[in-house]
Amino acid sequence: MGIENRGHWSVRKCSKTCVKCAKEFADRESLFSRLLADGEEYVREDFCCDCWNKKYPGLSVWKTVFLVPPPPAEETVKKENAESLLRKLIDQDDEVDLDAVFILAVMLERKKILVERDVQTAENGSKMRIYEHRKTGESFLIVDPQLKLDALEQVQERVVSLLGGKPHGDDPASAPAKRVDSAEE
Ligand SMILES: [Zn+2]
């Protein structure tokens, strides 16, 4: 049972209620999460421990802890950090950023902001890594570009320059997203 390429990456938030009994999760309550492939999308389902009384088949299953989401951050103009840059690149969903997104996820894992929960390998050998945000419980689905060493240096340089606040170059609003999976014949 391999995974197919369903877009480049995405974020799935922890739900506030159990998918089965609709009970609201309490702060710091343990719960179980799984990811399912639903057509083109990954769907994340969160279960309370009571409902998790049998093994649910899913692509990935992990135990986690529900955390009440922090209040929205104040609107401040601050320097880009690795996390805000990762979120921005995920929003832009541009194929050209695939390598940079992966490097940022690895950086955030080293900073213990993200935790790797699973790695899925498709039949064609491509890898998807599933990270969970320690504070918000969001799942980040990140394609592992399996970079070679020489390419790695270039990507790291690009990430450093993006973090340094240099403009991204092309305006995402005016540049249509390039997607290899929607190529015409
Ligand atoms: Zn439940």
CSV table of C-alpha atoms and ligand atoms in Angstrom, one decimal, residues 17-23 25 46-52, ligand 1:
chain,number,residue,atom,x,y,z
A,17,THR,CA,-13.3,17.3,19.2
A,18,CYS,CA,-13.1,13.5,18.9
A,19,VAL,CA,-14.1,12.4,15.4
A,20,LYS,CA,-16.2,9.5,16.8
A,21,CYS,CA,-18.1,10.8,19.9
A,22,ALA,CA,-17.6,14.6,19.3
A,23,LYS,CA,-16.4,15.1,22.9
A,25,PHE,CA,-10.7,17.6,24.1
A,46,ASP,CA,-8.3,12.7,16.1
A,47,PHE,CA,-9.8,10.2,18.6
A,48,CYS,CA,-10.2,10.4,22.3
A,49,CYS,CA,-8.7,7.4,24.2
A,50,ASP,CA,-12.1,5.9,25.0
A,51,CYS,CA,-13.0,5.7,21.3
A,52,TRP,CA,-9.6,4.3,20.4
B,1,ZN,ZN,-14.4,9.9,21.5
